[in-house]
Amino acid sequence: AGGRHVIVIDRSASMSATDEKGPGERPISRLDKAKEQAIALIDSLGEPGLFSARPADSAMVIVFDTQADVRQTFTADKGALKRAVESIEPVDTSTSLKQAVQLIAANAQKLMFEDATTGKLYERPAESVGTIHIFSDGRIPDAGEVAFGPEDRVEFEPAGAADSVNVGITSLRSSRGYDNPDQLSIFVGLESTDRAERQVDVELA
C-alpha cells in the first residue's frame, strides 16, 4: 500500500520569529522555514509504481494555533498539497495541539469486519493514521497532555533555534470606566520566554 503522511504545521505567534535562514543567509520566519520543509516532504512522496500496482503515497495538511483546521484532506495530488501549505499565514495567537490531535485521530482508517455467525458488521479499532510530521518551534504548552495512536509514528520537524527568546504581545483588551464612560483603559499582556529578566520598549499606536 502507498504510505500515508499527516503534515501538521504550527502557525502561532512564535512562528513569526525570524531566526531561520533562507537563500543567501537572509533571515526568514520559522513558519516560512516550516513551509519550506513541508514542501520538500511533499516532493519526496512516493509516486505510483511504474511496473507494479503500488499506489502513490498520500498526505493531508493540518494547520494549528489555539484551534486546528484541515487545509487538505488525504490526496496523492502533490500540487494540491503544496497549495494548501503555501496558503498558510501566521496568526497572533498562542499554541494548542489538542484539536490538531483530535483531527488526526478522526482521519485514521476505519475498518469493518463481519461476524461469521450473526452476519453483523462491527467496527474494528482504527489503524494507524500514518506518519505524522509536526512542523513547529516546540513552544506548545499542552504537548504533554496529548496522546497519539499507539501505532502512529510521530516525527518532530523543529523550526527556529532552541535557545531563541521570544518577547511579544499576547493579549490586548480595552474597557470604559464604569463611573466615567469617557475614560478608556487599554490593557496589554506581554510575555517573555527568557529565563532572565529583560527590559523592552513597547510601542502602542
CSV table of C-alpha atoms in Angstrom, one decimal:
chain,number,residue,atom,x,y,z
A,1,ALA,CA,0.0,0.0,0.0
A,2,GLY,CA,1.1,3.6,-0.5
A,3,GLY,CA,2.3,5.4,2.6
A,4,ARG,CA,0.2,7.9,4.4
A,5,HIS,CA,1.5,11.1,5.9
A,6,VAL,CA,-0.1,13.8,8.0
A,7,ILE,CA,1.6,17.3,7.7
A,8,VAL,CA,0.8,19.4,10.8
A,9,ILE,CA,2.1,23.0,10.7
A,10,ASP,CA,2.2,25.4,13.6
A,11,ARG,CA,1.2,29.0,12.6
A,12,SER,CA,1.0,30.5,16.1
A,13,ALA,CA,2.6,33.8,17.1
A,14,SER,CA,6.1,32.4,18.0
A,15,MET,CA,6.4,31.0,14.4
A,16,SER,CA,6.7,34.6,13.2
A,17,ALA,CA,10.2,34.9,14.8
A,18,THR,CA,12.8,35.5,12.2
A,19,ASP,CA,15.7,33.3,13.5
A,20,GLU,CA,15.8,31.0,10.5
A,21,LYS,CA,17.9,31.4,7.4
A,22,GLY,CA,16.7,31.5,3.8
A,23,PRO,CA,18.5,31.7,0.5
A,24,GLY,CA,21.6,33.9,0.7
A,25,GLU,CA,21.5,33.6,4.5
A,26,ARG,CA,18.8,36.2,4.7
A,27,PRO,CA,16.6,35.9,7.9
A,28,ILE,CA,13.2,34.2,7.3
A,29,SER,CA,10.4,33.3,9.8
A,30,ARG,CA,10.1,29.9,11.4
A,31,LEU,CA,6.8,29.5,9.6
A,32,ASP,CA,8.4,30.1,6.2
A,33,LYS,CA,11.1,27.5,7.1
A,34,ALA,CA,8.4,25.0,8.2
A,35,LYS,CA,6.6,25.5,4.9
A,36,GLU,CA,9.8,25.1,3.0
A,37,GLN,CA,10.5,21.8,4.8
A,38,ALA,CA,6.9,20.6,4.3
A,39,ILE,CA,7.0,21.2,0.6
A,40,ALA,CA,10.3,19.3,0.4
A,41,LEU,CA,8.5,16.4,2.2
A,42,ILE,CA,5.7,16.6,-0.4
A,43,ASP,CA,8.2,16.5,-3.2
A,44,SER,CA,9.7,13.3,-1.7
A,45,LEU,CA,6.4,11.4,-1.5
A,46,GLY,CA,6.4,8.1,-3.5
A,47,GLU,CA,4.9,8.0,-7.0
A,48,PRO,CA,2.7,5.2,-8.3
A,49,GLY,CA,4.8,2.1,-9.3
A,50,LEU,CA,5.6,2.0,-13.0
A,51,PHE,CA,5.7,-1.8,-13.2
A,52,SER,CA,3.7,-2.7,-10.2
A,53,ALA,CA,0.3,-2.0,-8.7
A,54,ARG,CA,1.8,0.1,-5.8
A,55,PRO,CA,-0.3,3.2,-5.3
A,56,ALA,CA,1.2,6.6,-4.7
A,57,ASP,CA,1.8,8.0,-1.2
A,58,SER,CA,-0.9,10.3,0.1
A,59,ALA,CA,-0.9,13.1,2.6
A,60,MET,CA,-3.1,15.6,4.3
A,61,VAL,CA,-2.4,19.1,5.7
A,62,ILE,CA,-3.5,20.4,9.1
A,63,VAL,CA,-2.7,23.8,10.4
A,64,PHE,CA,-2.9,24.7,14.1
A,65,ASP,CA,-2.6,27.6,16.6
A,66,THR,CA,-5.1,27.6,19.5
A,67,GLN,CA,-7.5,25.9,17.0
A,68,ALA,CA,-6.8,23.4,14.2
A,69,ASP,CA,-8.1,23.2,10.7
A,70,VAL,CA,-7.8,20.7,7.8
A,71,ARG,CA,-6.4,22.5,4.8
A,72,GLN,CA,-6.3,19.5,2.6
A,73,THR,CA,-7.7,16.0,3.1
A,74,PHE,CA,-5.8,12.9,2.1
A,75,THR,CA,-4.7,13.1,-1.5
A,76,ALA,CA,-1.8,12.0,-3.8
A,77,ASP,CA,-2.1,15.3,-5.7
A,78,LYS,CA,1.2,17.0,-4.8
A,79,GLY,CA,0.1,20.3,-6.4
A,80,ALA,CA,-3.0,20.4,-4.1
A,81,LEU,CA,-0.8,19.6,-1.1
A,82,LYS,CA,1.7,22.3,-1.9
A,83,ARG,CA,-1.1,24.9,-2.4
A,84,ALA,CA,-2.5,24.0,1.0
A,85,VAL,CA,0.9,24.5,2.6
A,86,GLU,CA,1.7,27.8,0.7
A,87,SER,CA,-1.7,29.3,1.8
A,88,ILE,CA,-0.8,29.1,5.5
A,89,GLU,CA,-0.4,32.6,7.1
A,90,PRO,CA,0.8,33.4,10.6
A,91,VAL,CA,-1.6,34.4,13.4
A,92,ASP,CA,-1.0,36.3,16.6
A,93,THR,CA,-2.3,33.6,19.0
A,94,SER,CA,-0.8,31.1,21.4
A,95,THR,CA,-0.5,27.4,20.6
A,96,SER,CA,-2.5,24.3,21.5
A,97,LEU,CA,-2.1,20.8,20.0
A,98,LYS,CA,-5.2,19.2,21.4
A,99,GLN,CA,-7.6,20.0,18.5
A,100,ALA,CA,-5.0,19.0,15.9
A,101,VAL,CA,-4.6,15.6,17.5
A,102,GLN,CA,-8.3,15.1,17.5
A,103,LEU,CA,-8.4,15.9,13.8
A,104,ILE,CA,-5.6,13.4,13.2
A,105,ALA,CA,-7.4,10.7,15.1
A,106,ALA,CA,-10.6,11.4,13.1
A,107,ASN,CA,-8.8,10.7,9.9
A,108,ALA,CA,-7.4,7.3,10.9
A,109,GLN,CA,-8.5,4.5,8.7
A,110,LYS,CA,-11.7,2.8,9.9
A,111,LEU,CA,-12.1,-0.9,9.2
A,112,MET,CA,-15.2,-3.1,9.4
A,113,PHE,CA,-15.5,-6.8,9.9
A,114,GLU,CA,-18.4,-9.2,9.7
A,115,ASP,CA,-19.3,-11.7,12.4
A,116,ALA,CA,-19.5,-15.0,10.6
A,117,THR,CA,-22.2,-16.3,12.9
A,118,THR,CA,-24.6,-13.4,13.1
A,119,GLY,CA,-23.7,-11.5,9.9
A,120,LYS,CA,-23.5,-8.3,11.8
A,121,LEU,CA,-20.9,-5.7,10.9
A,122,TYR,CA,-18.6,-4.3,13.6
A,123,GLU,CA,-16.0,-1.5,13.5
A,124,ARG,CA,-12.5,-2.6,14.4
A,125,PRO,CA,-10.2,-0.2,16.3
A,126,ALA,CA,-8.8,2.4,13.9
A,127,GLU,CA,-5.5,1.6,12.3
A,128,SER,CA,-2.5,4.0,12.2
A,129,VAL,CA,-3.3,7.3,10.5
A,130,GLY,CA,0.2,7.2,9.0
A,131,THR,CA,3.4,9.1,9.7
A,132,ILE,CA,2.7,12.4,11.5
A,133,HIS,CA,5.1,15.2,10.8
A,134,ILE,CA,4.8,18.1,13.2
A,135,PHE,CA,6.5,21.3,12.0
A,136,SER,CA,6.8,23.6,15.0
A,137,ASP,CA,9.2,25.5,17.2
A,138,GLY,CA,8.1,23.4,20.1
A,139,ARG,CA,6.6,26.2,22.1
A,140,ILE,CA,3.5,24.1,22.7
A,141,PRO,CA,2.2,24.4,26.4
A,142,ASP,CA,-0.1,21.3,26.2
A,143,ALA,CA,2.2,19.0,24.3
A,144,GLY,CA,2.5,16.7,27.4
A,145,GLU,CA,-1.3,16.4,27.6
A,146,VAL,CA,-1.9,14.9,24.2
A,147,ALA,CA,-1.6,11.3,23.1
A,148,PHE,CA,-1.3,9.9,19.6
A,149,GLY,CA,-2.4,6.4,18.5
A,150,PRO,CA,-0.2,3.5,19.6
A,151,GLU,CA,0.5,2.6,16.0
A,152,ASP,CA,1.2,6.1,14.8
A,153,ARG,CA,4.8,7.3,14.0
A,154,VAL,CA,5.4,10.9,15.0
A,155,GLU,CA,8.3,12.9,13.6
A,156,PHE,CA,9.0,16.4,15.0
A,157,GLU,CA,10.5,18.8,12.5
A,158,PRO,CA,11.9,21.7,14.5
A,159,ALA,CA,11.9,25.3,13.4
A,160,GLY,CA,13.9,28.1,15.0
A,161,ALA,CA,16.9,27.9,17.3
A,162,ALA,CA,16.3,26.1,20.5
A,163,ASP,CA,17.8,28.9,22.6
A,164,SER,CA,16.0,31.7,20.9
A,165,VAL,CA,14.0,34.0,23.1
A,166,ASN,CA,10.5,35.3,22.3
A,167,VAL,CA,9.1,38.5,23.7
A,168,GLY,CA,5.8,39.6,22.4
A,169,ILE,CA,2.3,41.0,23.0
A,170,THR,CA,0.0,38.1,23.7
A,171,SER,CA,-3.2,39.9,24.8
A,172,LEU,CA,-5.0,43.2,24.3
A,173,ARG,CA,-8.3,44.5,25.5
A,174,SER,CA,-10.0,47.8,26.3
A,175,SER,CA,-12.7,48.9,28.7
A,176,ARG,CA,-14.5,52.1,29.6
A,177,GLY,CA,-14.7,53.3,33.2
A,178,TYR,CA,-17.9,52.4,35.0
A,179,ASP,CA,-18.1,55.8,36.7
A,180,ASN,CA,-16.6,57.7,33.8
A,181,PRO,CA,-17.5,56.2,30.4
A,182,ASP,CA,-15.3,58.9,28.7
A,183,GLN,CA,-12.2,57.2,30.2
A,184,LEU,CA,-10.9,54.4,28.1
A,185,SER,CA,-8.3,52.0,29.6
A,186,ILE,CA,-6.1,49.7,27.4
A,187,PHE,CA,-4.7,46.5,28.9
A,188,VAL,CA,-1.7,44.8,27.2
A,189,GLY,CA,-0.2,41.5,28.1
A,190,LEU,CA,3.4,41.0,27.3
A,191,GLU,CA,5.2,37.6,27.6
A,192,SER,CA,8.8,36.6,27.5
A,193,THR,CA,10.3,33.1,27.2
A,194,ASP,CA,13.6,34.3,28.5
A,195,ARG,CA,14.7,32.9,31.9
A,196,ALA,CA,16.5,36.1,32.7
A,197,GLU,CA,14.8,39.4,33.5
A,198,ARG,CA,14.6,41.7,30.5
A,199,GLN,CA,13.6,45.3,29.8
A,200,VAL,CA,12.0,46.1,26.4
A,201,ASP,CA,10.3,49.0,24.8
A,202,VAL,CA,6.6,48.6,23.9
A,203,GLU,CA,5.0,50.9,21.4
A,204,LEU,CA,1.2,51.1,21.0
A,205,ALA,CA,-0.3,53.1,18.1
